[in-house]
PDB file of C-alpha atoms in Angstrom:
ATOM      1  CA  UNK A 963     109.113  65.527  30.186  1.00  0.00           C
ATOM      2  CA  UNK A 964     107.273  65.978  26.733  1.00  0.00           C
ATOM      3  CA  UNK A 965     108.130  69.136  24.602  1.00  0.00           C
ATOM      4  CA  UNK A 966     106.290  70.758  21.665  1.00  0.00           C
ATOM      5  CA  UNK A 967     108.421  69.236  19.209  1.00  0.00           C
ATOM      6  CA  UNK A 968     107.627  65.908  20.461  1.00  0.00           C
ATOM      7  CA  UNK A 969     103.634  66.532  19.801  1.00  0.00           C
ATOM      8  CA  UNK A 970     104.093  68.018  16.549  1.00  0.00           C
ATOM      9  CA  UNK A 971     106.430  64.969  15.978  1.00  0.00           C
ATOM     10  CA  UNK A 972     103.786  62.381  17.350  1.00  0.00           C
ATOM     11  CA  UNK A 973     100.804  64.282  15.754  1.00  0.00           C
ATOM     12  CA  UNK A 974     102.625  64.379  12.081  1.00  0.00           C
ATOM     13  CA  UNK A 975     102.676  68.251  11.715  1.00  0.00           C
ATOM     14  CA  UNK A 976     104.611  71.183  12.285  1.00  0.00           C
ATOM     15  CA  UNK A 977     105.848  72.861  15.232  1.00  0.00           C
ATOM     16  CA  UNK A 978     104.485  76.335  14.590  1.00  0.00           C
ATOM     17  CA  UNK A 979     100.936  74.515  13.801  1.00  0.00           C
ATOM     18  CA  UNK A 980     100.918  72.806  17.372  1.00  0.00           C
ATOM     19  CA  UNK A 981     101.852  76.180  18.772  1.00  0.00           C
ATOM     20  CA  UNK A 982      98.989  78.009  17.103  1.00  0.00           C
ATOM     21  CA  UNK A 983      96.440  75.437  18.059  1.00  0.00           C
ATOM     22  CA  UNK A 984      97.820  75.634  21.640  1.00  0.00           C
ATOM     23  CA  UNK A 985      97.257  79.563  21.260  1.00  0.00           C
ATOM     24  CA  UNK A 986      93.646  79.637  19.225  1.00  0.00           C
ATOM     25  CA  UNK A 987      95.580  81.409  16.404  1.00  0.00           C
ATOM     26  CA  UNK A 988      93.919  80.794  12.795  1.00  0.00           C
ATOM     27  CA  UNK A 989      91.805  77.945  11.433  1.00  0.00           C
ATOM     28  CA  UNK A 990      92.851  74.138  11.517  1.00  0.00           C
ATOM     29  CA  UNK A 991      90.934  71.267   9.763  1.00  0.00           C
ATOM     30  CA  UNK A 992      88.938  68.983  12.457  1.00  0.00           C
ATOM     31  CA  UNK A 993      91.177  65.801  12.062  1.00  0.00           C
ATOM     32  CA  UNK A 994      94.423  68.397  12.176  1.00  0.00           C
ATOM     33  CA  UNK A 995      93.188  69.771  16.072  1.00  0.00           C
ATOM     34  CA  UNK A 996      91.936  66.327  17.304  1.00  0.00           C
ATOM     35  CA  UNK A 997      95.624  64.890  16.173  1.00  0.00           C
ATOM     36  CA  UNK A 998      97.151  67.399  18.237  1.00  0.00           C
ATOM     37  CA  UNK A 999      95.329  67.049  21.211  1.00  0.00           C
ATOM     38  CA  UNK A1000      95.458  63.237  21.146  1.00  0.00           C
ATOM     39  CA  UNK A1001      99.570  63.742  21.306  1.00  0.00           C
ATOM     40  CA  UNK A1002      98.951  66.502  23.567  1.00  0.00           C
ATOM     41  CA  UNK A1003      97.038  63.675  25.778  1.00  0.00           C
ATOM     42  CA  UNK A1004      99.285  61.222  25.166  1.00  0.00           C
ATOM     43  CA  UNK A1005     102.403  62.587  25.858  1.00  0.00           C
ATOM     44  CA  UNK A1006     101.074  64.465  29.263  1.00  0.00           C
ATOM     45  CA  UNK A1007     102.389  67.995  27.829  1.00  0.00           C
ATOM     46  CA  UNK A1008     101.311  71.154  29.358  1.00  0.00           C
ATOM     47  CA  UNK A1009     102.170  73.897  27.611  1.00  0.00           C
ATOM     48  CA  UNK A1010     104.531  76.812  29.508  1.00  0.00           C
ATOM     49  CA  UNK A1011     102.534  79.653  31.024  1.00  0.00           C
ATOM     50  CA  UNK A1012     105.511  82.088  30.052  1.00  0.00           C
ATOM     51  CA  UNK A1013     105.701  80.865  26.685  1.00  0.00           C
ATOM     52  CA  UNK A1014     101.959  81.282  26.278  1.00  0.00           C
ATOM     53  CA  UNK A1015     102.289  84.789  27.567  1.00  0.00           C
ATOM     54  CA  UNK A1016     105.252  85.742  25.279  1.00  0.00           C
ATOM     55  CA  UNK A1017     103.237  84.425  22.219  1.00  0.00           C
ATOM     56  CA  UNK A1018     100.043  85.979  23.123  1.00  0.00           C
ATOM     57  CA  UNK A1019     101.054  88.896  24.747  1.00  0.00           C
ATOM     58  CA  UNK A1020      98.322  87.682  27.785  1.00  0.00           C
ATOM     59  CA  UNK A1021      99.606  86.314  30.876  1.00  0.00           C
ATOM     60  CA  UNK A1022      96.363  85.168  32.051  1.00  0.00           C
ATOM     61  CA  UNK A1023      97.414  87.001  35.208  1.00  0.00           C
ATOM     62  CA  UNK A1024      95.787  89.554  37.027  1.00  0.00           C
ATOM     63  CA  UNK A1025      96.765  91.585  39.874  1.00  0.00           C
ATOM     64  CA  UNK A1026      95.180  92.403  43.322  1.00  0.00           C
ATOM     65  CA  UNK A1027      96.476  95.250  45.732  1.00  0.00           C
ATOM     66  CA  UNK A1028      95.642  95.065  49.070  1.00  0.00           C
ATOM     67  CA  UNK A1029      96.004  96.461  52.374  1.00  0.00           C
ATOM     68  CA  UNK A1030      97.366  93.680  54.755  1.00  0.00           C
ATOM     69  CA  UNK A1031      96.922  89.800  54.110  1.00  0.00           C
ATOM     70  CA  UNK A1032      95.083  89.511  57.433  1.00  0.00           C
ATOM     71  CA  UNK A1033      91.625  89.722  58.713  1.00  0.00           C
ATOM     72  CA  UNK A1034      88.210  88.797  57.354  1.00  0.00           C
ATOM     73  CA  UNK A1035      87.346  91.921  55.055  1.00  0.00           C
ATOM     74  CA  UNK A1036      90.572  91.206  52.765  1.00  0.00           C
ATOM     75  CA  UNK A1037      90.688  87.400  52.968  1.00  0.00           C
ATOM     76  CA  UNK A1038      86.568  88.033  51.640  1.00  0.00           C
ATOM     77  CA  UNK A1039      87.766  90.283  48.788  1.00  0.00           C
ATOM     78  CA  UNK A1040      90.798  87.990  47.941  1.00  0.00           C
ATOM     79  CA  UNK A1041      88.346  84.838  47.974  1.00  0.00           C
ATOM     80  CA  UNK A1042      85.913  87.090  45.374  1.00  0.00           C
ATOM     81  CA  UNK A1043      88.480  87.991  43.072  1.00  0.00           C
ATOM     82  CA  UNK A1044      89.883  84.368  42.671  1.00  0.00           C
ATOM     83  CA  UNK A1045      86.343  82.826  41.940  1.00  0.00           C
ATOM     84  CA  UNK A1046      85.372  85.474  39.708  1.00  0.00           C
ATOM     85  CA  UNK A1047      88.872  84.945  37.797  1.00  0.00           C
ATOM     86  CA  UNK A1048      88.660  81.588  37.431  1.00  0.00           C
ATOM     87  CA  UNK A1049      85.477  82.175  35.789  1.00  0.00           C
ATOM     88  CA  UNK A1050      87.634  83.757  32.843  1.00  0.00           C
ATOM     89  CA  UNK A1051      90.856  81.629  32.728  1.00  0.00           C
ATOM     90  CA  UNK A1052      92.919  83.685  34.771  1.00  0.00           C
ATOM     91  CA  UNK A1053      95.358  83.523  37.704  1.00  0.00           C
ATOM     92  CA  UNK A1054      95.383  85.729  40.559  1.00  0.00           C
ATOM     93  CA  UNK A1055      98.601  87.593  42.143  1.00  0.00           C
ATOM     94  CA  UNK A1056      97.897  89.452  45.020  1.00  0.00           C
ATOM     95  CA  UNK A1057     100.484  91.937  46.822  1.00  0.00           C
ATOM     96  CA  UNK A1058      99.951  94.095  50.012  1.00  0.00           C
ATOM     97  CA  UNK A1059     100.447  97.780  49.899  1.00  0.00           C
ATOM     98  CA  UNK A1060     102.278  97.546  53.639  1.00  0.00           C
ATOM     99  CA  UNK A1061     100.561 100.556  54.762  1.00  0.00           C
ATOM    100  CA  UNK A1062     102.542 103.023  52.409  1.00  0.00           C
ATOM    101  CA  UNK A1063     102.178 104.616  48.860  1.00  0.00           C
ATOM    102  CA  UNK A1064     105.748 103.365  48.208  1.00  0.00           C
ATOM    103  CA  UNK A1065     104.559  99.846  49.061  1.00  0.00           C
ATOM    104  CA  UNK A1066     101.621 100.545  46.620  1.00  0.00           C
ATOM    105  CA  UNK A1067     104.171 101.576  43.978  1.00  0.00           C
ATOM    106  CA  UNK A1068     106.204  98.641  44.363  1.00  0.00           C
ATOM    107  CA  UNK A1069     103.321  96.027  44.135  1.00  0.00           C
ATOM    108  CA  UNK A1070     102.173  97.664  40.921  1.00  0.00           C
ATOM    109  CA  UNK A1071     105.411  97.076  39.538  1.00  0.00           C
ATOM    110  CA  UNK A1072     105.553  94.084  40.421  1.00  0.00           C
ATOM    111  CA  UNK A1073     102.383  93.473  38.772  1.00  0.00           C
ATOM    112  CA  UNK A1074     103.656  95.003  35.423  1.00  0.00           C
ATOM    113  CA  UNK A1075     107.329  93.053  35.786  1.00  0.00           C
ATOM    114  CA  UNK A1076     104.850  89.896  35.725  1.00  0.00           C
ATOM    115  CA  UNK A1077     103.158  91.142  32.740  1.00  0.00           C
ATOM    116  CA  UNK A1078      99.732  91.100  34.619  1.00  0.00           C
ATOM    117  CA  UNK A1079      96.859  91.678  32.004  1.00  0.00           C
ATOM    118  CA  UNK A1080      95.020  94.046  34.762  1.00  0.00           C
ATOM    119  CA  UNK A1081      94.951  94.729  38.065  1.00  0.00           C
ATOM    120  CA  UNK A1082      92.203  95.588  40.523  1.00  0.00           C
ATOM    121  CA  UNK A1083      93.849  98.188  43.147  1.00  0.00           C
ATOM    122  CA  UNK A1084      92.505  98.556  46.800  1.00  0.00           C
ATOM    123  CA  UNK A1085      94.338 101.211  46.596  1.00  0.00           C
ATOM    124  CA  UNK A1086      94.785 103.638  50.183  1.00  0.00           C
ATOM    125  CA  UNK A1087      97.598 105.457  50.089  1.00  0.00           C
ATOM    126  CA  UNK A1088      98.517 106.587  46.247  1.00  0.00           C
ATOM    127  CA  UNK A1089      97.493 110.046  45.440  1.00  0.00           C
ATOM    128  CA  UNK A1090      94.469 110.745  42.989  1.00  0.00           C
ATOM    129  CA  UNK A1091      97.114 112.378  40.725  1.00  0.00           C
ATOM    130  CA  UNK A1092      99.502 109.377  40.617  1.00  0.00           C
ATOM    131  CA  UNK A1093      96.372 107.480  40.119  1.00  0.00           C
ATOM    132  CA  UNK A1094      95.287 109.429  37.224  1.00  0.00           C
ATOM    133  CA  UNK A1095      98.695 109.207  35.816  1.00  0.00           C
ATOM    134  CA  UNK A1096      98.987 105.569  35.894  1.00  0.00           C
ATOM    135  CA  UNK A1097      95.658 105.446  33.725  1.00  0.00           C
ATOM    136  CA  UNK A1098      97.675 107.089  30.900  1.00  0.00           C
ATOM    137  CA  UNK A1099      99.331 103.900  30.568  1.00  0.00           C
ATOM    138  CA  UNK A1100      98.013 100.889  28.664  1.00  0.00           C
ATOM    139  CA  UNK A1101      97.616  98.554  31.344  1.00  0.00           C
ATOM    140  CA  UNK A1102      93.976  98.126  32.667  1.00  0.00           C
ATOM    141  CA  UNK A1103      93.238  98.801  36.256  1.00  0.00           C
ATOM    142  CA  UNK A1104      89.826  98.820  38.543  1.00  0.00           C
ATOM    143  CA  UNK A1105      89.791 100.900  41.804  1.00  0.00           C
ATOM    144  CA  UNK A1106      87.886  99.314  44.341  1.00  0.00           C
ATOM    145  CA  UNK A1107      86.455 101.075  47.140  1.00  0.00           C
ATOM    146  CA  UNK A1108      87.841 104.506  45.852  1.00  0.00           C
ATOM    147  CA  UNK A1109      86.712 107.830  43.926  1.00  0.00           C
ATOM    148  CA  UNK A1110      88.605 109.199  41.910  1.00  0.00           C
ATOM    149  CA  UNK A1111      87.698 112.555  39.747  1.00  0.00           C
ATOM    150  CA  UNK A1112      88.674 111.477  35.959  1.00  0.00           C
ATOM    151  CA  UNK A1113      88.469 107.977  36.449  1.00  0.00           C
ATOM    152  CA  UNK A1114      84.748 107.276  37.734  1.00  0.00           C
ATOM    153  CA  UNK A1115      84.619 104.701  34.962  1.00  0.00           C
ATOM    154  CA  UNK A1116      87.393 102.521  36.732  1.00  0.00           C
ATOM    155  CA  UNK A1117      86.134 102.803  39.983  1.00  0.00           C
ATOM    156  CA  UNK A1118      83.486 100.509  42.382  1.00  0.00           C
ATOM    157  CA  UNK A1119      82.158 102.740  44.988  1.00  0.00           C
ATOM    158  CA  UNK A1120      80.443 102.643  48.756  1.00  0.00           C
ATOM    159  CA  UNK A1121      78.410 105.464  50.150  1.00  0.00           C
ATOM    160  CA  UNK A1122      80.501 104.830  53.300  1.00  0.00           C
ATOM    161  CA  UNK A1123      78.841 108.549  54.666  1.00  0.00           C
ATOM    162  CA  UNK A1124      75.102 107.521  54.117  1.00  0.00           C
ATOM    163  CA  UNK A1125      75.877 103.822  55.824  1.00  0.00           C
ATOM    164  CA  UNK A1126      76.994 105.818  58.772  1.00  0.00           C
ATOM    165  CA  UNK A1127      74.131 107.972  59.134  1.00  0.00           C
ATOM    166  CA  UNK A1128      71.168 105.178  58.231  1.00  0.00           C
ATOM    167  CA  UNK A1129      72.884 103.686  61.465  1.00  0.00           C
ATOM    168  CA  UNK A1130      73.089 106.517  63.675  1.00  0.00           C
ATOM    169  CA  UNK A1131      69.583 107.676  62.406  1.00  0.00           C
ATOM    170  CA  UNK A1132      68.495 103.940  63.482  1.00  0.00           C
ATOM    171  CA  UNK A1133      69.707 104.981  67.014  1.00  0.00           C
ATOM    172  CA  UNK A1134      67.803 107.892  67.647  1.00  0.00           C
ATOM    173  CA  UNK A1135      65.167 106.837  65.992  1.00  0.00           C
ATOM    174  CA  UNK A1136      65.094 104.617  69.119  1.00  0.00           C
ATOM    175  CA  UNK A1137      65.268 107.489  71.304  1.00  0.00           C
ATOM    176  CA  UNK A1138      68.999 107.714  71.554  1.00  0.00           C
ATOM    177  CA  UNK A1139      70.758 110.773  72.267  1.00  0.00           C
ATOM    178  CA  UNK A1140      73.678 109.952  73.665  1.00  0.00           C
ATOM    179  CA  UNK A1141      75.629 107.934  71.210  1.00  0.00           C
ATOM    180  CA  UNK A1142      79.425 107.210  70.995  1.00  0.00           C
ATOM    181  CA  UNK A1143      81.338 105.904  67.988  1.00  0.00           C
ATOM    182  CA  UNK A1144      84.349 103.953  67.793  1.00  0.00           C
ATOM    183  CA  UNK A1145      86.143 105.382  64.387  1.00  0.00           C
ATOM    184  CA  UNK A1146      88.960 103.859  61.795  1.00  0.00           C
ATOM    185  CA  UNK A1147      91.692 105.922  61.272  1.00  0.00           C
ATOM    186  CA  UNK A1148      90.604 109.397  60.445  1.00  0.00           C
ATOM    187  CA  UNK A1149      93.232 109.656  58.046  1.00  0.00           C
ATOM    188  CA  UNK A1150      91.687 106.993  55.923  1.00  0.00           C
ATOM    189  CA  UNK A1151      89.069 108.175  53.583  1.00  0.00           C
ATOM    190  CA  UNK A1152      86.585 105.788  54.116  1.00  0.00           C
ATOM    191  CA  UNK A1153      87.032 106.064  57.754  1.00  0.00           C
ATOM    192  CA  UNK A1154      86.522 110.082  58.052  1.00  0.00           C
ATOM    193  CA  UNK A1155      83.352 109.702  55.501  1.00  0.00           C
ATOM    194  CA  UNK A1156      81.968 107.314  58.173  1.00  0.00           C
ATOM    195  CA  UNK A1157      82.884 109.517  61.125  1.00  0.00           C
ATOM    196  CA  UNK A1158      81.167 112.290  58.914  1.00  0.00           C
ATOM    197  CA  UNK A1159      77.647 110.506  58.630  1.00  0.00           C
ATOM    198  CA  UNK A1160      77.978 110.054  61.999  1.00  0.00           C
ATOM    199  CA  UNK A1161      78.661 113.241  62.876  1.00  0.00           C
ATOM    200  CA  UNK A1162      75.921 114.614  60.280  1.00  0.00           C
ATOM    201  CA  UNK A1163      73.346 112.190  61.855  1.00  0.00           C
ATOM    202  CA  UNK A1164      73.780 113.886  65.363  1.00  0.00           C
ATOM    203  CA  UNK A1165      73.447 117.413  63.920  1.00  0.00           C
ATOM    204  CA  UNK A1166      70.682 116.930  61.944  1.00  0.00           C
ATOM    205  CA  UNK A1167      68.721 115.398  65.239  1.00  0.00           C
ATOM    206  CA  UNK A1168      69.820 118.987  66.993  1.00  0.00           C
ATOM    207  CA  UNK A1169      72.360 116.518  69.069  1.00  0.00           C
ATOM    208  CA  UNK A1170      75.340 118.471  69.859  1.00  0.00           C
ATOM    209  CA  UNK A1171      78.101 115.667  69.889  1.00  0.00           C
ATOM    210  CA  UNK A1172      80.968 115.628  72.793  1.00  0.00           C
ATOM    211  CA  UNK A1173      84.025 115.038  72.139  1.00  0.00           C
ATOM    212  CA  UNK A1174      84.508 112.013  74.502  1.00  0.00           C
ATOM    213  CA  UNK A1175      81.882 110.476  72.727  1.00  0.00           C
ATOM    214  CA  UNK A1176      84.500 109.563  70.001  1.00  0.00           C
ATOM    215  CA  UNK A1177      87.632 107.514  69.707  1.00  0.00           C
ATOM    216  CA  UNK A1178      89.753 106.424  67.218  1.00  0.00           C
ATOM    217  CA  UNK A1179      90.863 102.802  66.227  1.00  0.00           C
ATOM    218  CA  UNK A1180      92.575 100.766  63.786  1.00  0.00           C
ATOM    219  CA  UNK A1181      89.874  98.226  62.589  1.00  0.00           C
ATOM    220  CA  UNK A1182      91.412  95.883  64.993  1.00  0.00           C
ATOM    221  CA  UNK A1183      89.611  93.947  67.557  1.00  0.00           C
ATOM    222  CA  UNK A1184      92.439  95.427  70.269  1.00  0.00           C
ATOM    223  CA  UNK A1185      91.772  98.863  69.035  1.00  0.00           C
ATOM    224  CA  UNK A1186      88.151  98.379  69.574  1.00  0.00           C
ATOM    225  CA  UNK A1187      88.545  96.922  73.167  1.00  0.00           C
ATOM    226  CA  UNK A1188      91.022 100.326  73.966  1.00  0.00           C
ATOM    227  CA  UNK A1189      88.095 102.786  72.436  1.00  0.00           C
ATOM    228  CA  UNK A1190      85.419 100.732  74.092  1.00  0.00           C
ATOM    229  CA  UNK A1191      87.713 101.276  77.707  1.00  0.00           C
ATOM    230  CA  UNK A1192      88.074 105.236  76.622  1.00  0.00           C
ATOM    231  CA  UNK A1193      84.558 105.903  75.845  1.00  0.00           C
ATOM    232  CA  UNK A1194      83.140 104.599  78.695  1.00  0.00           C
ATOM    233  CA  UNK A1195      85.813 105.753  81.336  1.00  0.00           C
ATOM    234  CA  UNK A1196      85.317 109.329  79.959  1.00  0.00           C
ATOM    235  CA  UNK A1197      80.952 108.757  79.905  1.00  0.00           C
ATOM    236  CA  UNK A1198      79.519 106.332  81.325  1.00  0.00           C
ATOM    237  CA  UNK A1199      76.360 108.250  80.696  1.00  0.00           C
ATOM    238  CA  UNK A1200      76.394 107.044  77.056  1.00  0.00           C
ATOM    239  CA  UNK A1201      73.530 104.954  75.765  1.00  0.00           C
ATOM    240  CA  UNK A1202      74.324 103.783  72.519  1.00  0.00           C
ATOM    241  CA  UNK A1203      77.545 102.973  70.246  1.00  0.00           C
ATOM    242  CA  UNK A1204      78.548 102.548  66.644  1.00  0.00           C
ATOM    243  CA  UNK A1205      81.285 100.922  65.621  1.00  0.00           C
ATOM    244  CA  UNK A1206      82.558 101.232  62.425  1.00  0.00           C
ATOM    245  CA  UNK A1207      84.173  97.686  61.451  1.00  0.00           C
ATOM    246  CA  UNK A1208      82.760  94.658  63.142  1.00  0.00           C
ATOM    247  CA  UNK A1209      86.362  93.473  64.374  1.00  0.00           C
ATOM    248  CA  UNK A1210      86.234  96.978  66.299  1.00  0.00           C
ATOM    249  CA  UNK A1211      82.859  95.720  67.486  1.00  0.00           C
ATOM    250  CA  UNK A1212      84.399  92.113  68.907  1.00  0.00           C
ATOM    251  CA  UNK A1213      87.001  94.238  70.983  1.00  0.00           C
ATOM    252  CA  UNK A1214      84.174  96.512  72.461  1.00  0.00           C
ATOM    253  CA  UNK A1215      81.746  93.537  73.093  1.00  0.00           C
ATOM    254  CA  UNK A1216      84.592  91.825  74.886  1.00  0.00           C
ATOM    255  CA  UNK A1217      85.219  95.345  76.817  1.00  0.00           C
ATOM    256  CA  UNK A1218      81.570  95.527  77.751  1.00  0.00           C
ATOM    257  CA  UNK A1219      81.348  91.796  78.295  1.00  0.00           C
ATOM    258  CA  UNK A1220      83.894  91.973  81.091  1.00  0.00           C
ATOM    259  CA  UNK A1221      82.497  95.052  83.002  1.00  0.00           C
ATOM    260  CA  UNK A1222      79.263  92.990  82.903  1.00  0.00           C
ATOM    261  CA  UNK A1223      77.177  95.636  81.188  1.00  0.00           C
ATOM    262  CA  UNK A1224      74.199  93.812  79.482  1.00  0.00           C
ATOM    263  CA  UNK A1225      73.552  94.181  75.801  1.00  0.00           C
ATOM    264  CA  UNK A1226      71.203  96.002  74.692  1.00  0.00           C
ATOM    265  CA  UNK A1227      69.234  96.390  77.959  1.00  0.00           C
ATOM    266  CA  UNK A1228      71.726  99.157  79.421  1.00  0.00           C
ATOM    267  CA  UNK A1229      73.809  99.703  76.238  1.00  0.00           C
ATOM    268  CA  UNK A1230      72.613  99.465  72.516  1.00  0.00           C
ATOM    269  CA  UNK A1231      75.260  98.736  69.831  1.00  0.00           C
ATOM    270  CA  UNK A1232      75.399  98.950  65.933  1.00  0.00           C
ATOM    271  CA  UNK A1233      78.541  98.466  63.771  1.00  0.00           C
ATOM    272  CA  UNK A1234      79.471  98.197  60.002  1.00  0.00           C
ATOM    273  CA  UNK A1235      80.046  94.474  58.830  1.00  0.00           C
ATOM    274  CA  UNK A1236      81.364  93.180  55.788  1.00  0.00           C
ATOM    275  CA  UNK A1237      81.478  89.456  56.203  1.00  0.00           C
ATOM    276  CA  UNK A1238      78.528  88.388  57.996  1.00  0.00           C
ATOM    277  CA  UNK A1239      80.400  88.585  61.828  1.00  0.00           C
ATOM    278  CA  UNK A1240      77.586  90.254  63.311  1.00  0.00           C
ATOM    279  CA  UNK A1241      75.131  88.042  63.010  1.00  0.00           C
ATOM    280  CA  UNK A1242      77.278  85.271  64.881  1.00  0.00           C
ATOM    281  CA  UNK A1243      77.920  87.329  67.689  1.00  0.00           C
ATOM    282  CA  UNK A1244      75.923  87.372  71.382  1.00  0.00           C
ATOM    283  CA  UNK A1245      73.834  89.361  71.219  1.00  0.00           C
ATOM    284  CA  UNK A1246      73.387  89.245  67.075  1.00  0.00           C
ATOM    285  CA  UNK A1247      74.474  92.792  66.212  1.00  0.00           C
ATOM    286  CA  UNK A1248      72.591  95.050  64.164  1.00  0.00           C
ATOM    287  CA  UNK A1249      74.435  96.138  61.267  1.00  0.00           C
ATOM    288  CA  UNK A1250      74.821  98.365  57.893  1.00  0.00           C
ATOM    289  CA  UNK A1251      75.968  96.027  55.863  1.00  0.00           C
ATOM    290  CA  UNK A1252      79.442  96.638  53.260  1.00  0.00           C
ATOM    291  CA  UNK A1253      78.902  94.428  50.340  1.00  0.00           C
ATOM    292  CA  UNK A1254      82.648  93.641  49.691  1.00  0.00           C
ATOM    293  CA  UNK A1255      81.968  90.553  47.947  1.00  0.00           C
ATOM    294  CA  UNK A1256      79.262  91.898  45.280  1.00  0.00           C
ATOM    295  CA  UNK A1257      82.065  95.341  45.222  1.00  0.00           C
ATOM    296  CA  UNK A1258      84.938  92.730  44.066  1.00  0.00           C
ATOM    297  CA  UNK A1259      82.734  90.728  41.922  1.00  0.00           C
ATOM    298  CA  UNK A1260      81.591  94.067  39.692  1.00  0.00           C
ATOM    299  CA  UNK A1261      85.431  95.293  39.958  1.00  0.00           C
ATOM    300  CA  UNK A1262      86.396  91.921  38.020  1.00  0.00           C
ATOM    301  CA  UNK A1263      83.632  91.960  35.602  1.00  0.00           C
ATOM    302  CA  UNK A1264      84.773  95.650  34.799  1.00  0.00           C
ATOM    303  CA  UNK A1265      88.261  94.579  34.566  1.00  0.00           C
ATOM    304  CA  UNK A1266      87.564  92.042  32.256  1.00  0.00           C
ATOM    305  CA  UNK A1267      85.460  94.157  29.886  1.00  0.00           C
ATOM    306  CA  UNK A1268      88.491  97.093  30.173  1.00  0.00           C
ATOM    307  CA  UNK A1269      91.065  94.042  29.344  1.00  0.00           C
ATOM    308  CA  UNK A1270      88.917  92.639  26.430  1.00  0.00           C
ATOM    309  CA  UNK A1271      87.777  96.271  24.986  1.00  0.00           C
ATOM    310  CA  UNK A1272      84.423  95.925  25.711  1.00  0.00           C
ATOM    311  CA  UNK A1273      81.880  98.274  27.054  1.00  0.00           C
ATOM    312  CA  UNK A1274      80.347  97.511  31.110  1.00  0.00           C
ATOM    313  CA  UNK A1275      76.890  97.670  32.402  1.00  0.00           C
ATOM    314  CA  UNK A1276      78.457  95.904  35.742  1.00  0.00           C
ATOM    315  CA  UNK A1277      76.898  97.983  38.979  1.00  0.00           C
ATOM    316  CA  UNK A1278      79.859 100.179  40.083  1.00  0.00           C
ATOM    317  CA  UNK A1279      78.012 102.099  42.761  1.00  0.00           C
ATOM    318  CA  UNK A1280      77.098 100.077  46.096  1.00  0.00           C
ATOM    319  CA  UNK A1281      74.117 101.453  48.198  1.00  0.00           C
ATOM    320  CA  UNK A1282      74.138 100.376  52.321  1.00  0.00           C
ATOM    321  CA  UNK A1283      71.386  97.905  53.888  1.00  0.00           C
ATOM    322  CA  UNK A1284      70.584  98.475  57.290  1.00  0.00           C
ATOM    323  CA  UNK A1285      70.051  94.856  58.683  1.00  0.00           C
ATOM    324  CA  UNK A1286      68.405  94.759  62.443  1.00  0.00           C
ATOM    325  CA  UNK A1287      68.754  92.462  64.806  1.00  0.00           C
ATOM    326  CA  UNK A1288      68.939  92.064  68.996  1.00  0.00           C
ATOM    327  CA  UNK A1289      71.405  94.904  69.951  1.00  0.00           C
ATOM    328  CA  UNK A1290      69.852  97.912  69.769  1.00  0.00           C
ATOM    329  CA  UNK A1291      66.777  98.753  72.688  1.00  0.00           C
ATOM    330  CA  UNK A1292      64.301 101.583  72.574  1.00  0.00           C
ATOM    331  CA  UNK A1293      65.075 104.184  75.177  1.00  0.00           C
TER     332      UNK A1293
END
């Protein structure tokens, strides 16, 4: 395997000249650069990424913290973050938070030890104060789908409460009064905001919510199935269901189909969706769209601006979009 000294010898230059050309340091005559580049090509020399990071104080790596790797939502997020980092010649390092604050801390420590240039954090468990403390350190980071007071310039956010209100208001406009909700874990901020939006839409329409109309899931298909089962058994007179994730909608649909409940003739259904899954279900399900791809793209654009010490005009706050299909029937 060729070394940097081999390249220098073949090109007839000093080793430090090769190193500086590789790292983009200083100015050199065009013929000197051509000699070095030709020698590198002839010897099939590939600079060490570790050596370059030590020389330039940049690893060309960025960290992405996610809750876990499974599920379309996180896959979509990781794919878009990687695509955007590719445009800037940076490698992606991912780590799971393992559903705990300590897991998220360990992921960030790992990014730091790997000398990542910056982080995109989809943090669910670290406190606001801990994130503000992290912001006092020199490594830049962006919070994806998280609002923290004092860190607004680092936050990419989405109005979950308004999105839920739009979905439930649409059901109410179609004449529905007994509307159930399959929520995510209410200990999570975004899940609670979605549930709040559901409740507020009912209250604004003068509808008294019955406790049996709402069931808490965990964003998995299995929890959607169990929630639909519990709601139907406790309150078979409901006419519509608002589901707070596409995966839970899949589970709920399976329960409804197994029990021969026609959608939307007997029961209307509307869902949150982030990966386009609702359009491929039967029937195609109306949704309020959560634009995770666009948000991930903005997060990387904002992070790169921070790494380069530049100002950014990146969109940081995203609004919901209601997409109507065939799963809602007027009453």
